[in-house]
mmCIF file of C-alpha atoms in Angstrom:
data_model
loop_
_atom_site.group_PDB
_atom_site.id
_atom_site.type_symbol
_atom_site.label_atom_id
_atom_site.label_comp_id
_atom_site.label_asym_id
_atom_site.label_seq_id
_atom_site.Cartn_x
_atom_site.Cartn_y
_atom_site.Cartn_z
ATOM 1 C CA UNK A 4 91.631 53.270 71.670
ATOM 2 C CA UNK A 5 94.188 52.588 74.369
ATOM 3 C CA UNK A 6 96.245 55.564 73.211
ATOM 4 C CA UNK A 7 93.134 57.763 73.385
ATOM 5 C CA UNK A 8 92.354 56.636 76.953
ATOM 6 C CA UNK A 9 95.975 57.178 77.917
ATOM 7 C CA UNK A 10 95.909 60.713 76.547
ATOM 8 C CA UNK A 11 92.672 61.409 78.425
ATOM 9 C CA UNK A 12 94.273 60.227 81.679
ATOM 10 C CA UNK A 13 97.248 62.521 81.065
ATOM 11 C CA UNK A 14 94.873 65.431 80.592
ATOM 12 C CA UNK A 15 93.151 64.639 83.887
ATOM 13 C CA UNK A 16 96.399 64.477 85.874
ATOM 14 C CA UNK A 17 97.001 68.240 86.074
ATOM 15 C CA UNK A 18 93.398 68.744 87.206
ATOM 16 C CA UNK A 19 93.759 65.971 89.792
ATOM 17 C CA UNK A 20 97.067 67.378 91.019
ATOM 18 C CA UNK A 21 95.517 70.839 91.239
ATOM 19 C CA UNK A 22 92.628 69.482 93.302
ATOM 20 C CA UNK A 23 95.037 67.571 95.540
ATOM 21 C CA UNK A 24 97.189 70.665 96.024
ATOM 22 C CA UNK A 25 94.161 72.763 96.945
ATOM 23 C CA UNK A 26 92.840 70.208 99.439
ATOM 24 C CA UNK A 27 96.255 69.832 101.061
ATOM 25 C CA UNK A 28 96.642 73.598 101.388
ATOM 26 C CA UNK A 29 93.153 73.845 102.879
ATOM 27 C CA UNK A 30 94.142 71.189 105.433
ATOM 28 C CA UNK A 31 97.174 73.237 106.476
ATOM 29 C CA UNK A 32 95.038 76.360 106.664
ATOM 30 C CA UNK A 33 92.343 74.530 108.639
ATOM 31 C CA UNK A 34 94.846 73.374 111.263
ATOM 32 C CA UNK A 35 96.221 76.908 111.499
ATOM 33 C CA UNK A 36 92.699 78.310 111.917
ATOM 34 C CA UNK A 37 91.962 75.884 114.757
ATOM 35 C CA UNK A 38 95.098 77.088 116.575
ATOM 36 C CA UNK A 39 94.046 80.702 116.031
ATOM 37 C CA UNK A 40 90.592 79.998 117.448
ATOM 38 C CA UNK A 41 92.203 78.535 120.571
ATOM 39 C CA UNK A 42 94.219 81.758 120.933
ATOM 40 C CA UNK A 43 91.131 84.009 121.060
ATOM 41 C CA UNK A 44 91.220 84.411 124.872
ATOM 42 C CA UNK A 45 95.014 84.808 124.933
ATOM 43 C CA UNK A 46 97.134 87.870 125.694
ATOM 44 C CA UNK A 47 96.938 90.924 123.462
ATOM 45 C CA UNK A 48 98.996 94.125 123.380
ATOM 46 C CA UNK A 49 97.894 97.758 123.207
ATOM 47 C CA UNK A 50 97.477 97.296 119.440
ATOM 48 C CA UNK A 51 94.186 95.602 120.259
ATOM 49 C CA UNK A 52 92.833 98.898 121.625
ATOM 50 C CA UNK A 53 94.539 100.782 118.773
ATOM 51 C CA UNK A 54 92.519 98.924 116.151
ATOM 52 C CA UNK A 55 89.321 99.087 118.199
ATOM 53 C CA UNK A 56 89.757 102.860 118.394
ATOM 54 C CA UNK A 57 90.325 103.029 114.640
ATOM 55 C CA UNK A 58 87.030 101.210 114.158
ATOM 56 C CA UNK A 59 85.359 103.832 116.353
ATOM 57 C CA UNK A 60 87.044 106.750 114.584
ATOM 58 C CA UNK A 61 86.119 105.664 111.081
ATOM 59 C CA UNK A 62 82.578 104.676 112.077
ATOM 60 C CA UNK A 63 81.702 107.642 114.280
ATOM 61 C CA UNK A 64 83.461 110.565 112.630
ATOM 62 C CA UNK A 65 83.299 112.174 109.176
ATOM 63 C CA UNK A 66 86.232 111.633 106.829
ATOM 64 C CA UNK A 67 87.825 115.003 107.560
ATOM 65 C CA UNK A 68 88.166 114.102 111.255
ATOM 66 C CA UNK A 69 89.746 110.664 110.915
ATOM 67 C CA UNK A 70 93.374 111.719 111.078
ATOM 68 C CA UNK A 71 93.053 114.596 113.532
ATOM 69 C CA UNK A 72 90.884 113.058 116.260
ATOM 70 C CA UNK A 73 92.671 112.842 119.611
ATOM 71 C CA UNK A 74 89.970 111.340 121.806
ATOM 72 C CA UNK A 75 92.336 108.430 122.349
ATOM 73 C CA UNK A 76 96.152 108.528 122.356
ATOM 74 C CA UNK A 77 96.011 105.781 119.695
ATOM 75 C CA UNK A 78 95.401 108.089 116.746
ATOM 76 C CA UNK A 79 94.939 106.788 113.212
ATOM 77 C CA UNK A 80 98.339 106.776 111.486
ATOM 78 C CA UNK A 81 98.111 104.177 108.690
ATOM 79 C CA UNK A 82 97.596 105.088 105.000
ATOM 80 C CA UNK A 83 94.032 105.673 103.739
ATOM 81 C CA UNK A 84 93.215 102.218 102.351
ATOM 82 C CA UNK A 85 93.704 100.740 105.810
ATOM 83 C CA UNK A 86 91.412 103.416 107.194
ATOM 84 C CA UNK A 87 88.811 102.490 104.559
ATOM 85 C CA UNK A 88 89.283 98.837 105.535
ATOM 86 C CA UNK A 89 88.598 99.707 109.192
ATOM 87 C CA UNK A 90 85.570 101.712 108.082
ATOM 88 C CA UNK A 91 84.078 98.716 106.259
ATOM 89 C CA UNK A 92 84.507 96.222 109.085
ATOM 90 C CA UNK A 93 83.271 98.799 111.610
ATOM 91 C CA UNK A 94 79.732 98.228 110.300
ATOM 92 C CA UNK A 95 79.965 94.556 111.274
ATOM 93 C CA UNK A 96 81.418 95.567 114.634
ATOM 94 C CA UNK A 97 78.407 97.827 115.213
ATOM 95 C CA UNK A 98 76.064 94.922 114.554
ATOM 96 C CA UNK A 99 77.907 92.755 117.092
ATOM 97 C CA UNK A 100 78.187 95.418 119.817
ATOM 98 C CA UNK A 101 77.569 99.154 119.205
ATOM 99 C CA UNK A 102 79.900 100.053 122.069
ATOM 100 C CA UNK A 103 82.878 98.768 120.047
ATOM 101 C CA UNK A 104 82.555 101.731 117.690
ATOM 102 C CA UNK A 105 81.538 104.297 120.312
ATOM 103 C CA UNK A 106 84.272 106.925 120.361
ATOM 104 C CA UNK A 107 83.832 107.857 124.035
ATOM 105 C CA UNK A 108 82.243 104.874 125.779
ATOM 106 C CA UNK A 109 84.366 102.395 123.860
ATOM 107 C CA UNK A 110 87.714 103.587 125.252
ATOM 108 C CA UNK A 111 89.644 100.575 126.611
ATOM 109 C CA UNK A 112 86.564 98.406 126.052
ATOM 110 C CA UNK A 113 87.497 94.773 126.689
ATOM 111 C CA UNK A 114 84.204 92.877 126.772
ATOM 112 C CA UNK A 115 83.989 89.364 125.333
ATOM 113 C CA UNK A 116 82.108 90.734 122.319
ATOM 114 C CA UNK A 117 84.942 93.042 121.246
ATOM 115 C CA UNK A 118 87.600 90.384 121.850
ATOM 116 C CA UNK A 119 85.670 87.814 119.846
ATOM 117 C CA UNK A 120 84.874 90.191 116.995
ATOM 118 C CA UNK A 121 88.374 91.547 116.561
ATOM 119 C CA UNK A 122 90.011 88.118 116.824
ATOM 120 C CA UNK A 123 87.597 86.679 114.258
ATOM 121 C CA UNK A 124 88.129 89.662 111.942
ATOM 122 C CA UNK A 125 91.824 88.787 111.688
ATOM 123 C CA UNK A 126 91.045 85.098 111.136
ATOM 124 C CA UNK A 127 88.571 85.899 108.344
ATOM 125 C CA UNK A 128 91.029 88.324 106.700
ATOM 126 C CA UNK A 129 93.604 85.521 106.646
ATOM 127 C CA UNK A 130 91.681 84.055 103.716
ATOM 128 C CA UNK A 131 93.507 86.701 101.660
ATOM 129 C CA UNK A 132 96.746 85.107 102.882
ATOM 130 C CA UNK A 133 95.394 81.692 101.879
ATOM 131 C CA UNK A 134 94.655 82.899 98.364
ATOM 132 C CA UNK A 135 98.043 84.587 98.101
ATOM 133 C CA UNK A 136 99.839 81.393 99.169
ATOM 134 C CA UNK A 137 97.757 79.365 96.724
ATOM 135 C CA UNK A 138 98.505 81.651 93.779
ATOM 136 C CA UNK A 139 102.203 81.867 94.564
ATOM 137 C CA UNK A 140 102.744 78.155 95.218
ATOM 138 C CA UNK A 141 100.975 77.086 92.022
ATOM 139 C CA UNK A 142 103.309 79.292 89.963
ATOM 140 C CA UNK A 143 106.499 77.862 91.410
ATOM 141 C CA UNK A 144 108.050 74.867 89.672
ATOM 142 C CA UNK A 145 108.550 72.769 92.767
ATOM 143 C CA UNK A 146 107.849 69.315 94.070
ATOM 144 C CA UNK A 147 105.289 68.424 96.697
ATOM 145 C CA UNK A 148 107.832 68.518 99.551
ATOM 146 C CA UNK A 149 109.030 71.996 98.597
ATOM 147 C CA UNK A 150 105.432 73.195 98.300
ATOM 148 C CA UNK A 151 104.582 71.792 101.736
ATOM 149 C CA UNK A 152 107.652 73.507 103.179
ATOM 150 C CA UNK A 153 106.439 76.799 101.762
ATOM 151 C CA UNK A 154 102.999 76.288 103.308
ATOM 152 C CA UNK A 155 104.536 75.462 106.677
ATOM 153 C CA UNK A 156 106.785 78.531 106.627
ATOM 154 C CA UNK A 157 103.913 80.883 105.736
ATOM 155 C CA UNK A 158 100.612 79.395 106.897
ATOM 156 C CA UNK A 159 102.100 77.919 110.078
ATOM 157 C CA UNK A 160 104.549 80.758 110.685
ATOM 158 C CA UNK A 161 104.876 81.107 114.499
ATOM 159 C CA UNK A 162 105.919 84.734 114.111
ATOM 160 C CA UNK A 163 102.854 85.590 112.035
ATOM 161 C CA UNK A 164 100.554 83.794 114.478
ATOM 162 C CA UNK A 165 102.073 85.596 117.462
ATOM 163 C CA UNK A 166 102.066 89.050 115.867
ATOM 164 C CA UNK A 167 98.563 88.797 114.385
ATOM 165 C CA UNK A 168 96.637 86.557 116.757
ATOM 166 C CA UNK A 169 98.216 87.409 120.104
ATOM 167 C CA UNK A 170 99.853 90.819 119.775
ATOM 168 C CA UNK A 171 97.024 91.696 117.337
ATOM 169 C CA UNK A 172 97.687 92.934 113.818
ATOM 170 C CA UNK A 173 96.512 92.247 110.252
ATOM 171 C CA UNK A 174 99.866 91.341 108.721
ATOM 172 C CA UNK A 175 98.642 88.035 107.258
ATOM 173 C CA UNK A 176 96.061 89.902 105.212
ATOM 174 C CA UNK A 177 98.723 92.333 103.952
ATOM 175 C CA UNK A 178 101.241 89.557 103.287
ATOM 176 C CA UNK A 179 98.572 87.838 101.219
ATOM 177 C CA UNK A 180 98.311 90.937 99.017
ATOM 178 C CA UNK A 181 102.089 90.961 98.567
ATOM 179 C CA UNK A 182 102.103 87.284 97.580
ATOM 180 C CA UNK A 183 99.257 87.890 95.137
ATOM 181 C CA UNK A 184 101.260 90.713 93.556
ATOM 182 C CA UNK A 185 104.349 88.511 93.189
ATOM 183 C CA UNK A 186 102.272 85.668 91.742
ATOM 184 C CA UNK A 187 100.968 87.951 88.985
ATOM 185 C CA UNK A 188 104.526 89.041 88.190
ATOM 186 C CA UNK A 189 105.492 85.376 87.877
ATOM 187 C CA UNK A 190 102.651 84.883 85.389
ATOM 188 C CA UNK A 191 103.950 87.773 83.304
ATOM 189 C CA UNK A 192 100.960 89.947 84.259
ATOM 190 C CA UNK A 193 103.180 92.800 85.371
ATOM 191 C CA UNK A 194 100.521 95.497 85.243
ATOM 192 C CA UNK A 195 98.255 93.603 87.636
ATOM 193 C CA UNK A 196 101.201 92.845 89.915
ATOM 194 C CA UNK A 197 102.158 96.511 89.999
ATOM 195 C CA UNK A 198 98.550 97.528 90.632
ATOM 196 C CA UNK A 199 98.207 95.245 93.661
ATOM 197 C CA UNK A 200 101.538 96.433 95.057
ATOM 198 C CA UNK A 201 100.425 100.068 94.711
ATOM 199 C CA UNK A 202 97.252 99.137 96.601
ATOM 200 C CA UNK A 203 99.395 97.459 99.277
ATOM 201 C CA UNK A 204 101.476 100.625 99.705
ATOM 202 C CA UNK A 205 98.263 102.505 100.445
ATOM 203 C CA UNK A 206 97.416 99.950 103.140
ATOM 204 C CA UNK A 207 100.708 100.011 105.046
ATOM 205 C CA UNK A 208 103.670 102.294 104.436
ATOM 206 C CA UNK A 209 106.265 99.770 105.667
ATOM 207 C CA UNK A 210 106.001 97.864 102.374
ATOM 208 C CA UNK A 211 107.668 100.875 100.710
ATOM 209 C CA UNK A 212 110.998 99.143 101.383
ATOM 210 C CA UNK A 213 110.157 96.836 98.458
ATOM 211 C CA UNK A 214 109.202 99.722 96.148
ATOM 212 C CA UNK A 215 112.707 100.167 94.636
ATOM 213 C CA UNK A 216 112.799 96.456 93.747
ATOM 214 C CA UNK A 217 109.385 96.697 92.079
ATOM 215 C CA UNK A 218 110.423 99.860 90.256
ATOM 216 C CA UNK A 219 113.575 98.293 88.790
ATOM 217 C CA UNK A 220 111.815 95.022 87.906
ATOM 218 C CA UNK A 221 108.823 96.664 86.203
ATOM 219 C CA UNK A 222 111.025 99.157 84.389
ATOM 220 C CA UNK A 223 113.228 96.385 82.998
ATOM 221 C CA UNK A 224 110.683 93.608 82.494
ATOM 222 C CA UNK A 225 107.533 95.529 81.543
ATOM 223 C CA UNK A 226 108.601 98.912 80.192
ATOM 224 C CA UNK A 227 111.932 98.190 78.478
ATOM 225 C CA UNK A 228 110.369 97.325 75.094
ATOM 226 C CA UNK A 229 111.718 99.932 72.711
ATOM 227 C CA UNK A 230 111.097 103.671 72.662
ATOM 228 C CA UNK A 231 107.482 103.810 71.426
ATOM 229 C CA UNK A 232 106.170 100.672 73.119
ATOM 230 C CA UNK A 233 108.228 101.371 76.236
ATOM 231 C CA UNK A 234 106.916 104.926 76.503
ATOM 232 C CA UNK A 235 103.349 103.666 76.142
ATOM 233 C CA UNK A 236 103.830 101.003 78.792
ATOM 234 C CA UNK A 237 105.489 103.295 81.304
ATOM 235 C CA UNK A 238 102.639 105.751 80.746
ATOM 236 C CA UNK A 239 100.038 103.064 81.385
ATOM 237 C CA UNK A 240 101.882 101.817 84.463
ATOM 238 C CA UNK A 241 102.237 105.360 85.764
ATOM 239 C CA UNK A 242 98.538 106.009 85.176
ATOM 240 C CA UNK A 243 97.609 102.872 87.139
ATOM 241 C CA UNK A 244 99.799 103.870 90.094
ATOM 242 C CA UNK A 245 98.526 107.457 90.038
ATOM 243 C CA UNK A 246 94.922 106.194 89.920
ATOM 244 C CA UNK A 247 95.502 104.000 92.990
ATOM 245 C CA UNK A 248 97.117 106.824 94.979
ATOM 246 C CA UNK A 249 94.418 109.234 93.824
ATOM 247 C CA UNK A 250 91.737 106.861 95.141
ATOM 248 C CA UNK A 251 93.587 106.643 98.469
ATOM 249 C CA UNK A 252 94.768 110.212 99.020
ATOM 250 C CA UNK A 253 92.411 112.131 96.735
ATOM 251 C CA UNK A 254 89.671 112.742 99.327
ATOM 252 C CA UNK A 255 92.231 114.104 101.785
ATOM 253 C CA UNK A 256 93.794 116.328 99.114
ATOM 254 C CA UNK A 257 90.302 117.659 98.409
ATOM 255 C CA UNK A 258 89.827 118.327 102.133
ATOM 256 C CA UNK A 259 93.136 120.194 102.233
ATOM 257 C CA UNK A 260 94.760 117.739 104.623
ATOM 258 C CA UNK A 261 97.769 116.709 102.542
ATOM 259 C CA UNK A 262 98.960 119.831 100.718
ATOM 260 C CA UNK A 263 101.409 121.684 103.013
ATOM 261 C CA UNK A 264 100.245 125.072 101.796
ATOM 262 C CA UNK A 265 96.869 124.565 103.470
ATOM 263 C CA UNK A 266 98.351 123.833 106.894
ATOM 264 C CA UNK A 267 96.651 125.549 109.852
ATOM 265 C CA UNK A 268 98.509 124.844 113.099
ATOM 266 C CA UNK A 269 95.915 126.552 115.270
ATOM 267 C CA UNK A 270 93.029 124.344 114.213
ATOM 268 C CA UNK A 271 95.116 121.266 113.443
ATOM 269 C CA UNK A 272 93.096 120.576 110.310
ATOM 270 C CA UNK A 273 95.951 119.321 108.204
ATOM 271 C CA UNK A 274 97.545 115.898 108.064
ATOM 272 C CA UNK A 275 100.956 117.545 107.967
ATOM 273 C CA UNK A 276 100.601 117.971 111.729
ATOM 274 C CA UNK A 277 100.022 114.274 112.415
ATOM 275 C CA UNK A 278 102.205 111.188 112.600
ATOM 276 C CA UNK A 279 100.209 109.882 109.638
ATOM 277 C CA UNK A 280 101.683 112.476 107.280
ATOM 278 C CA UNK A 281 105.291 111.656 108.155
ATOM 279 C CA UNK A 282 104.958 107.887 108.175
ATOM 280 C CA UNK A 283 102.473 107.467 105.356
ATOM 281 C CA UNK A 284 102.817 110.352 102.936
ATOM 282 C CA UNK A 285 106.612 110.570 103.123
ATOM 283 C CA UNK A 286 107.362 106.862 102.995
ATOM 284 C CA UNK A 287 104.861 106.005 100.285
ATOM 285 C CA UNK A 288 105.146 109.055 98.052
ATOM 286 C CA UNK A 289 108.874 109.898 98.267
#
């Protein structure tokens, strides 16, 4: 009987440790969130107006006008998934204050409503960072002190707080996606890890610097399984990546805004003539 009770206690320990780890991480995240809330009225750079204008562009204009609108000097120049992301949250912005997403009247709009909404949008999106940290930290074989150090370096990162919650960006959200991708690779779920990284590339082109590392790792760890099995796996992986990029760029290919042959300099109806094409298409596709 005593041996049975002892075995039951051993079975409960991992669950108890998991619960303890989650609660501790939530405490770190809660403290970080409180600091971010205090920073709502703080300084912000021109990127604040950049993202407000992107909300207005995606909410007010049809898809074929997103990357060619020049109402504001802060034109949309991130890959399509980020544009879709702005489009989704623009509906909530409209509910808070319709002027936020007004293409003309919203220029340089700095009312309390827009400041509060945009600051809170970054804070809410940081839950993706929380999940990414959770997934990654649970897969590492480390002690409690090492895990806490990781949480401090990521969740309490001064640089991330300054760039996202003062300067104004969404890097925590994107970093969370990267950490989720790495966590799946650590679990041996390479296809899911590659899928999330492909999605991340279609959010922000700067993550393309990690693409060669992913390519070599997935080729060696996932695809290098003999000729027949390897060919099948590389085909599946390629199909997943192509499907992600098709979902991102497909609508713009259909509109003739990506293929160079359809370029019309007089009407400026092609993405080749925008900063978006150089930064996004070149860096993510080449």
